[in-house]
mmCIF file of C-alpha atoms and ligand atoms in Angstrom:
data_model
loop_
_atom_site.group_PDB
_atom_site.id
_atom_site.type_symbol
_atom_site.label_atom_id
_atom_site.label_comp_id
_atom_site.label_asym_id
_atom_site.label_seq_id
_atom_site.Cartn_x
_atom_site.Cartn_y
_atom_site.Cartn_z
ATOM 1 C CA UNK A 26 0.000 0.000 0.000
ATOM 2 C CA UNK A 27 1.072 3.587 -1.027
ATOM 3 C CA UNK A 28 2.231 4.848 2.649
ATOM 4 C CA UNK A 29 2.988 8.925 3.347
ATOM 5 C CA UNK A 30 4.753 9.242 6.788
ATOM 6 C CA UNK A 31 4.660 12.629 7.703
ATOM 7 C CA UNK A 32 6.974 14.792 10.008
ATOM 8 C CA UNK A 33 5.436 17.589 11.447
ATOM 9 C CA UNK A 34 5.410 19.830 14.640
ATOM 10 C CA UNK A 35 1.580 20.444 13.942
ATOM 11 C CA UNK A 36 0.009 17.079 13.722
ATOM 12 C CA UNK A 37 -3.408 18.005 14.286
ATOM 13 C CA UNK A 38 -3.270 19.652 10.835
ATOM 14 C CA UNK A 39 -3.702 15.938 9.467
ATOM 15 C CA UNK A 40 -5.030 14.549 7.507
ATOM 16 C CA UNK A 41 -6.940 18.035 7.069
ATOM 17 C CA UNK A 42 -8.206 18.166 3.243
ATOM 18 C CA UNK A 43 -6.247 15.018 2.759
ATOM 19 C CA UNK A 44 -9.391 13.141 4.339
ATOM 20 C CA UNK A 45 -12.055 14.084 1.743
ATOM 21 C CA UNK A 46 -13.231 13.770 -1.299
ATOM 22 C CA UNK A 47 -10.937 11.561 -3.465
ATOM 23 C CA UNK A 48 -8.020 11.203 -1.529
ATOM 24 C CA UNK A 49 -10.290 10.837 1.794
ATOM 25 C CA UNK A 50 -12.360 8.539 0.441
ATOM 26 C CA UNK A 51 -9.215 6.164 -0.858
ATOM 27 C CA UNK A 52 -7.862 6.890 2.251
ATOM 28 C CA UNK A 53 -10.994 4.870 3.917
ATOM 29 C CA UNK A 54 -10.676 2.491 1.734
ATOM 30 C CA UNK A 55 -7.499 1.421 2.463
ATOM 31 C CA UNK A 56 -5.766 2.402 -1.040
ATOM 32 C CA UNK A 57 -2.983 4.756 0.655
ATOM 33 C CA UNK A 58 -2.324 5.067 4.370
ATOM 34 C CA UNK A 59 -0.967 8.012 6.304
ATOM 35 C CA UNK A 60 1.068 8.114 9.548
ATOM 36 C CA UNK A 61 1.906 11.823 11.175
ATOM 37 C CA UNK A 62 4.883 11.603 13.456
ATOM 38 C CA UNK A 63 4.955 14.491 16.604
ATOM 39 C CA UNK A 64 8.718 15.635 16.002
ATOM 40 C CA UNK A 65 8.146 17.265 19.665
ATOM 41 C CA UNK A 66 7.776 13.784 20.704
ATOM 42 C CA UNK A 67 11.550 13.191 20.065
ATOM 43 C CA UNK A 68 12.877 16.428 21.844
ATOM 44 C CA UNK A 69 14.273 15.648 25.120
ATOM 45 C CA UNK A 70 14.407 18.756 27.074
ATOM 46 C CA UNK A 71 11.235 19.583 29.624
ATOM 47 C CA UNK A 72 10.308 22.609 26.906
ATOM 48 C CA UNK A 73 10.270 19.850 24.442
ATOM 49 C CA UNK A 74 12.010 22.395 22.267
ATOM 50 C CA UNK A 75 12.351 21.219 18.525
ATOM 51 C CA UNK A 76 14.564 24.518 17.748
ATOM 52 C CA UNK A 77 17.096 26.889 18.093
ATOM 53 C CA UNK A 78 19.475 29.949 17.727
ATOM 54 C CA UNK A 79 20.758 30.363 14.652
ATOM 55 C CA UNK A 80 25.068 29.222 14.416
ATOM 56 C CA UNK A 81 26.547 33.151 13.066
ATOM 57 C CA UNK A 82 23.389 34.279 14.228
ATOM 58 C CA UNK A 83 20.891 36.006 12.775
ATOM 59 C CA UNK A 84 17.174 36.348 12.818
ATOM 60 C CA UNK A 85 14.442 33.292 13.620
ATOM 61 C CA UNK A 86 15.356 29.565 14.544
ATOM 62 C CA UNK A 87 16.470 26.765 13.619
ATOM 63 C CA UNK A 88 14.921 22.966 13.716
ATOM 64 C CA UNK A 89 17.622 20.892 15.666
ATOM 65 C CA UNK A 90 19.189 18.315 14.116
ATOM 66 C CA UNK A 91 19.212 15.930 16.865
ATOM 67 C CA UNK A 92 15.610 16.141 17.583
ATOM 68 C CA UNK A 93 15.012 15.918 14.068
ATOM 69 C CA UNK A 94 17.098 12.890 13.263
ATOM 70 C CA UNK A 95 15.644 10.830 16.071
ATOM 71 C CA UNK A 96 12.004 11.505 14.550
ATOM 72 C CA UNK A 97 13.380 10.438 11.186
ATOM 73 C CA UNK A 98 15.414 7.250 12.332
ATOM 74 C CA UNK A 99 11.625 6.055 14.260
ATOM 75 C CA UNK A 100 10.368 5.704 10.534
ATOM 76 C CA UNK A 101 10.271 2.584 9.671
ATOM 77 C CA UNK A 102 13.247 1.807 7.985
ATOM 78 C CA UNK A 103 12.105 1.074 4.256
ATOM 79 C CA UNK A 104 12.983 2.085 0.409
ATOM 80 C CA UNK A 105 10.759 5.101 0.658
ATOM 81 C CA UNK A 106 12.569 8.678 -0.352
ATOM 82 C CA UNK A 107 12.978 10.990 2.077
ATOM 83 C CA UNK A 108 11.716 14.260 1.551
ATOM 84 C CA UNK A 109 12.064 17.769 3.071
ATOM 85 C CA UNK A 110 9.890 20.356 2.223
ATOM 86 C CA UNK A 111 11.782 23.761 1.273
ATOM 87 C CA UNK A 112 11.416 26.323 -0.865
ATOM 88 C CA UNK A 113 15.337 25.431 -1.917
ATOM 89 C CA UNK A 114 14.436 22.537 -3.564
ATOM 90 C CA UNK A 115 13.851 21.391 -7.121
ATOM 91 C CA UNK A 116 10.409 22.352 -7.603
ATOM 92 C CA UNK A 117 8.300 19.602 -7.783
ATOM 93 C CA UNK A 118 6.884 18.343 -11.628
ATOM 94 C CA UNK A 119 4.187 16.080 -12.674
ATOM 95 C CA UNK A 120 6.957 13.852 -13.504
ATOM 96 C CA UNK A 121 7.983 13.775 -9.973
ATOM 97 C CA UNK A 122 4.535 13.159 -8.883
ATOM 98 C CA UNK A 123 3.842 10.155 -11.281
ATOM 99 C CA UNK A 124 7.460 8.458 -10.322
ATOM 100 C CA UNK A 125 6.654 8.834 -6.388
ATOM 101 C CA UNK A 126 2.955 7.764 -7.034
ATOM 102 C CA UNK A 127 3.857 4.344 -8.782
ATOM 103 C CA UNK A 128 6.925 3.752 -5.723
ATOM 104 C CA UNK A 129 5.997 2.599 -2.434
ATOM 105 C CA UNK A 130 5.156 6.347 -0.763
ATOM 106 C CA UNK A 131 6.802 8.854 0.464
ATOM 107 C CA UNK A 132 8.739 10.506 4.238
ATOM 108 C CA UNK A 133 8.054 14.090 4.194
ATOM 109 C CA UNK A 134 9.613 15.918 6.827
ATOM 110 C CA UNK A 135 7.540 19.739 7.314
ATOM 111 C CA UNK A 136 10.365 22.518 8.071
ATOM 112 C CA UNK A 137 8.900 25.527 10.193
ATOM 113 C CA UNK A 138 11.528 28.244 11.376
ATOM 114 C CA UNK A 139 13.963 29.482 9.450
ATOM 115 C CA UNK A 140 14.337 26.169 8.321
ATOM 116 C CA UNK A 141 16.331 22.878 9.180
ATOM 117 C CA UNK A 142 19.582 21.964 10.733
ATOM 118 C CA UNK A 143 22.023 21.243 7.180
ATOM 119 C CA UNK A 144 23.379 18.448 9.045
ATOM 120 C CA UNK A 145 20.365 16.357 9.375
ATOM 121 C CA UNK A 146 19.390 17.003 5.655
ATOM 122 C CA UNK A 147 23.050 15.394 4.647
ATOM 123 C CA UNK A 148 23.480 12.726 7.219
ATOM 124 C CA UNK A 149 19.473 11.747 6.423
ATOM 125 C CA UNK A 150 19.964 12.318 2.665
ATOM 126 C CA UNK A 151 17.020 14.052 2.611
ATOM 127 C CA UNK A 152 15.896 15.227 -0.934
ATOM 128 C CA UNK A 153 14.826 19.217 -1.000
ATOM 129 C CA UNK A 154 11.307 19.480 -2.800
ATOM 130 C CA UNK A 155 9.844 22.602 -3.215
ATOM 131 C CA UNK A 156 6.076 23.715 -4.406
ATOM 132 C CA UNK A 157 7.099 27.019 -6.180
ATOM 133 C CA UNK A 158 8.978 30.217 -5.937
ATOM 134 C CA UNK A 159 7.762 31.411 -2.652
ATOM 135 C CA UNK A 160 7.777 31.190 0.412
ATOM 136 C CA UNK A 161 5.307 29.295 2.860
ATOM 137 C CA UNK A 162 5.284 29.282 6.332
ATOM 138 C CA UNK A 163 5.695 25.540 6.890
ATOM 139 C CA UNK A 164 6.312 22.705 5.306
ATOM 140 C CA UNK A 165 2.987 21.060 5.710
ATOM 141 C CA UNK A 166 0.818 22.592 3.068
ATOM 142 C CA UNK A 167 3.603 21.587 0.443
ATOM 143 C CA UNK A 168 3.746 17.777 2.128
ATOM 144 C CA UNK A 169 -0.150 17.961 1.606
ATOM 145 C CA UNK A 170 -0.311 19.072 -1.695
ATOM 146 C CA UNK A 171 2.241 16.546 -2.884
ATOM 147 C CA UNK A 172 0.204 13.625 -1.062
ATOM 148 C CA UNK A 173 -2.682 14.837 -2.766
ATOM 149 C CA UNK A 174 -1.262 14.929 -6.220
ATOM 150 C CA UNK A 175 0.300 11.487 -5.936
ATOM 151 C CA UNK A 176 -2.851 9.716 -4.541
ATOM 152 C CA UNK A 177 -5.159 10.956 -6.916
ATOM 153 C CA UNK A 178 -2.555 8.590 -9.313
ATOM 154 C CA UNK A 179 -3.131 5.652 -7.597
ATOM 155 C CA UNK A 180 -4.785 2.893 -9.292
ATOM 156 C CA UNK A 181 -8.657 2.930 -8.599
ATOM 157 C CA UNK A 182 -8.119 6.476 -6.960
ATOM 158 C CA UNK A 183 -9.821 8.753 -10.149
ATOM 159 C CA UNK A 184 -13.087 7.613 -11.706
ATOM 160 C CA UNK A 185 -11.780 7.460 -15.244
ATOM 161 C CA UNK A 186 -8.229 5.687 -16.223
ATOM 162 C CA UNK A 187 -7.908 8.317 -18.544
ATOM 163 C CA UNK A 188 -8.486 11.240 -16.260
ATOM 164 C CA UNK A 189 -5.190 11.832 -15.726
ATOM 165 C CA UNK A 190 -4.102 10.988 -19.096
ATOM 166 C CA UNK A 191 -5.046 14.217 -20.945
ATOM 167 C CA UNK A 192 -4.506 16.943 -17.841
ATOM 168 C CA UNK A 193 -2.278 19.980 -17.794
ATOM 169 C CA UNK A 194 1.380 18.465 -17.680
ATOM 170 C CA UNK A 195 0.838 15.279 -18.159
ATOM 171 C CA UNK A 196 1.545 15.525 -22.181
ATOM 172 C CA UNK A 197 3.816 18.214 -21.527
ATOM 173 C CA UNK A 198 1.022 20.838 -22.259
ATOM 174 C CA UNK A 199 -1.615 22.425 -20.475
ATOM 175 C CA UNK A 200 -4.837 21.073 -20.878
ATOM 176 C CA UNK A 201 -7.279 22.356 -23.308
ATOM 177 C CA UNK A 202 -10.559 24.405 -22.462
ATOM 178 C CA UNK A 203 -13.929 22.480 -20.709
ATOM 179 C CA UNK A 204 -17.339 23.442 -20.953
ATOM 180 C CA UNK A 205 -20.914 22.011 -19.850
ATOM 181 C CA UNK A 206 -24.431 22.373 -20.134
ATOM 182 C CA UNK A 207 -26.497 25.236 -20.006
ATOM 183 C CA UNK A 208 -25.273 25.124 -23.931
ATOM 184 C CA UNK A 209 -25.494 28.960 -23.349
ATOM 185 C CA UNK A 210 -24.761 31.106 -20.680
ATOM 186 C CA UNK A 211 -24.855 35.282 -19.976
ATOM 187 C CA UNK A 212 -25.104 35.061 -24.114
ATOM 188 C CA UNK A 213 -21.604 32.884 -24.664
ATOM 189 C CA UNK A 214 -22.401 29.799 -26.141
ATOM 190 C CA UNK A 215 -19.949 25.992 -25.724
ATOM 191 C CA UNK A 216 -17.714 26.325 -28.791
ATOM 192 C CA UNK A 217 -19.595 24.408 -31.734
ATOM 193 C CA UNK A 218 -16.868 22.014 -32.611
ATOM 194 C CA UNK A 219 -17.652 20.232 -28.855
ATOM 195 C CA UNK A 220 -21.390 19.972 -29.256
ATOM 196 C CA UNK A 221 -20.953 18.525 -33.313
ATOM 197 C CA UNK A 222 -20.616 14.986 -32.205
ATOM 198 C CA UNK A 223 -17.547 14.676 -34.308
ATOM 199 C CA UNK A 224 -14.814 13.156 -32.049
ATOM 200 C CA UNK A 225 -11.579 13.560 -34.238
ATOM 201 C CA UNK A 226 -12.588 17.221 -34.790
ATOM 202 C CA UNK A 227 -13.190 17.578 -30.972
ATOM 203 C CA UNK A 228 -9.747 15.768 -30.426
ATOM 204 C CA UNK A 229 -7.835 18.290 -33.148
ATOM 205 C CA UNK A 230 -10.054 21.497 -31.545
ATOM 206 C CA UNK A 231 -8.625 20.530 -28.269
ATOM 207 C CA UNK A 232 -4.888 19.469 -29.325
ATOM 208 C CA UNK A 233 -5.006 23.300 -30.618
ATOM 209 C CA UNK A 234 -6.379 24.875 -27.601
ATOM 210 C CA UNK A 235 -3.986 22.844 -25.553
ATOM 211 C CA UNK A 236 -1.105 24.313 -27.858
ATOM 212 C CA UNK A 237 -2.401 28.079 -28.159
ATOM 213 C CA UNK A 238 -2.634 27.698 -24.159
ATOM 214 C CA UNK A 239 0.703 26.430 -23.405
ATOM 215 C CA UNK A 240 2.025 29.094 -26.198
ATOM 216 C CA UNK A 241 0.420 32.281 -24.380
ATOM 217 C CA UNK A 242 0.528 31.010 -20.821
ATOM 218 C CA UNK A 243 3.912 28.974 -20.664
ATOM 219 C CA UNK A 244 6.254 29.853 -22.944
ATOM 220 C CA UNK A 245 9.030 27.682 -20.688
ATOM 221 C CA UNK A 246 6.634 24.514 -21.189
ATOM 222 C CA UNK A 247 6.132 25.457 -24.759
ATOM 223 C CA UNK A 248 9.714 25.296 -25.138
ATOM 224 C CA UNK A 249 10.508 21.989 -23.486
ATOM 225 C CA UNK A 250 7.163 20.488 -25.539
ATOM 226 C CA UNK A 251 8.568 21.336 -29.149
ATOM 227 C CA UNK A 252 12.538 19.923 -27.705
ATOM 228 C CA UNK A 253 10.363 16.462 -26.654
ATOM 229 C CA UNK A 254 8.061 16.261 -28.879
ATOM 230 C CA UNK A 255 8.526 18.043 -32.060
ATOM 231 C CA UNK A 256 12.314 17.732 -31.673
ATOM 232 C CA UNK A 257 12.591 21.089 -31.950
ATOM 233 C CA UNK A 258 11.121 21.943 -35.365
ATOM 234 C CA UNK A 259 8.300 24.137 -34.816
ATOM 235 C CA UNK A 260 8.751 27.861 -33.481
ATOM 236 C CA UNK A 261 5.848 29.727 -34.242
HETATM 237 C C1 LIG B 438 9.417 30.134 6.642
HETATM 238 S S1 LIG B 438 9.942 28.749 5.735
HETATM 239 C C2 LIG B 438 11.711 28.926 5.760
HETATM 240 C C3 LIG B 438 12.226 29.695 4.587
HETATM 241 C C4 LIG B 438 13.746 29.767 4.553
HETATM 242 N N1 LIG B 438 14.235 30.623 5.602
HETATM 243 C C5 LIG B 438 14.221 30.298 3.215
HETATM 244 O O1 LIG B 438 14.354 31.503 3.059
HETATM 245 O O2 LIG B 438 14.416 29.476 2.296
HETATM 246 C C6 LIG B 438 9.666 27.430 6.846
HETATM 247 C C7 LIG B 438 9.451 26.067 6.188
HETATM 248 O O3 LIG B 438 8.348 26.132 5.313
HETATM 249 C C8 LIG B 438 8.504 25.170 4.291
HETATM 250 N N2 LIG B 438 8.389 25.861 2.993
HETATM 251 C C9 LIG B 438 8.361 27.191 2.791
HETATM 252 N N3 LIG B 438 8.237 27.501 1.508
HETATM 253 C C10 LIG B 438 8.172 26.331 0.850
HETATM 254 C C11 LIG B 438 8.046 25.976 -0.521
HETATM 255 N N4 LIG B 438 7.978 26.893 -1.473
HETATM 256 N N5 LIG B 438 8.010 24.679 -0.840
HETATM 257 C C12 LIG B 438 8.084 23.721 0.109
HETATM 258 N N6 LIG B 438 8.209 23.999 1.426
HETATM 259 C C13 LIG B 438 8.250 25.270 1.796
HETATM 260 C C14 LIG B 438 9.867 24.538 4.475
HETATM 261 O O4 LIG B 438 9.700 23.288 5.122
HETATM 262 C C15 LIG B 438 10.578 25.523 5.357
HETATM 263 O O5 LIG B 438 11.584 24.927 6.140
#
């Protein structure tokens, strides 16, 4: 079973939107399980303190490294990556998702602070992920967002097989427009290529929407689509 151990000084935050909808729901069911570790529970001090002054100092704190390694070494000792979320980290890619989502899970340590001891990310070789170019206040929003990406991949997790196979990413675009009924709304009607019953013209309306999208929005994926895809030919 697809396990996410969590390290966290805010445990209570679990599973929070983790347990509904899809990834609640597979959660019940047994298709993914999730285990929050207290990293105050490994501090050994009567404050139960989990950080401290900065070495050079400096503003904030620091998570300890001892603390932090003893929370990491009670996870069961298994082929799982270790992750630390930090906005110094490759940011994470639906590539990333799909390759943790078909291993066995994932250890996702939440910094808080100024961030984490160096030592324990070396000695632990734990692998920086980050969720974009900013700058959260922990690291448990990112852990949850990456759970939730990866378990909606898990087999029998989505409704459709291919409802993952056509989203933003995925085919190294972003995915094309969606409409639904009423067939018109505030006087703008569904575009009448989707409602013509014609399924290769649908399929060649959306491959160009998917393009023209990508193009305007994300020139950088735009890019790395025509150097995978097109090997490189098209520019326009
Ligand atoms: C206030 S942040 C520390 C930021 C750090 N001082 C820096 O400038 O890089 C506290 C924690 O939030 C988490 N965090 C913040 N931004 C993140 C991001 N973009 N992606 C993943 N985790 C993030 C990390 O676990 C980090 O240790």
């Amino acid at each position: 079973m697809w396990r996410a151990s969590v390290l966290t000084i805010f445990p209570d935050i679990f599973p929070g939107p983790l347990g509904a909808s899809l990834s609640g729901r597979a959660l019940a069911a047994g298709v993914w399980a999730l285990d929050v570790a207290d990293i105050r529970e490994f501090a050994t001090d009567k404050h139960r303190s989990v950080d401290d002054t900065p070495a050079g100092g400096g503003p904030g704190m620091v998570m300890k490294a001892d603390v932090l390694g003893r929370a990491i070494d009670a996870i069961a000792a298994d082929n799982r990556p270790r992750l630390l979320l930090s906005p110094r980290g490759l940011p994470l890619t639906q590539a990333r998702v799909e390759a943790l989502a078909a291993g066995p899970g994932a250890v996702l340590v939440c910094g808080r602070f100024e961030g984490v001891d160096e030592r324990v990310i070396a000695a632990r070789r734990l692998e920086e992920i980050s969720l974009g170019d900013y700058v959260l206040s922990g690291g448990e929003l990112a852990a949850m967002a990456l759970i939730d990406a990866c378990v909606r991949l898990l087999p029998g997790v989505m409704g459709a097989p291919a409802s993952s196979a056509e989203e933003s990413f995925t085919g190294g675009l972003l995915e094309y427009p969606h409409y639904t009924r009423p067939q018109l709304w505030e006087g703008l009607a569904i575009p009448e290529v989707l409602t013509s019953g014609d399924h290769g013209e649908i399929a060649a309306w959306r491959c160009a929407e998917a393009e023209r999208l990508t193009k305007e929005r994300r020139p950088d994926l735009w890019a790395a689509f025509l150097r995978r895809f097109r090997g490189g030919s098209r520019t326009g």
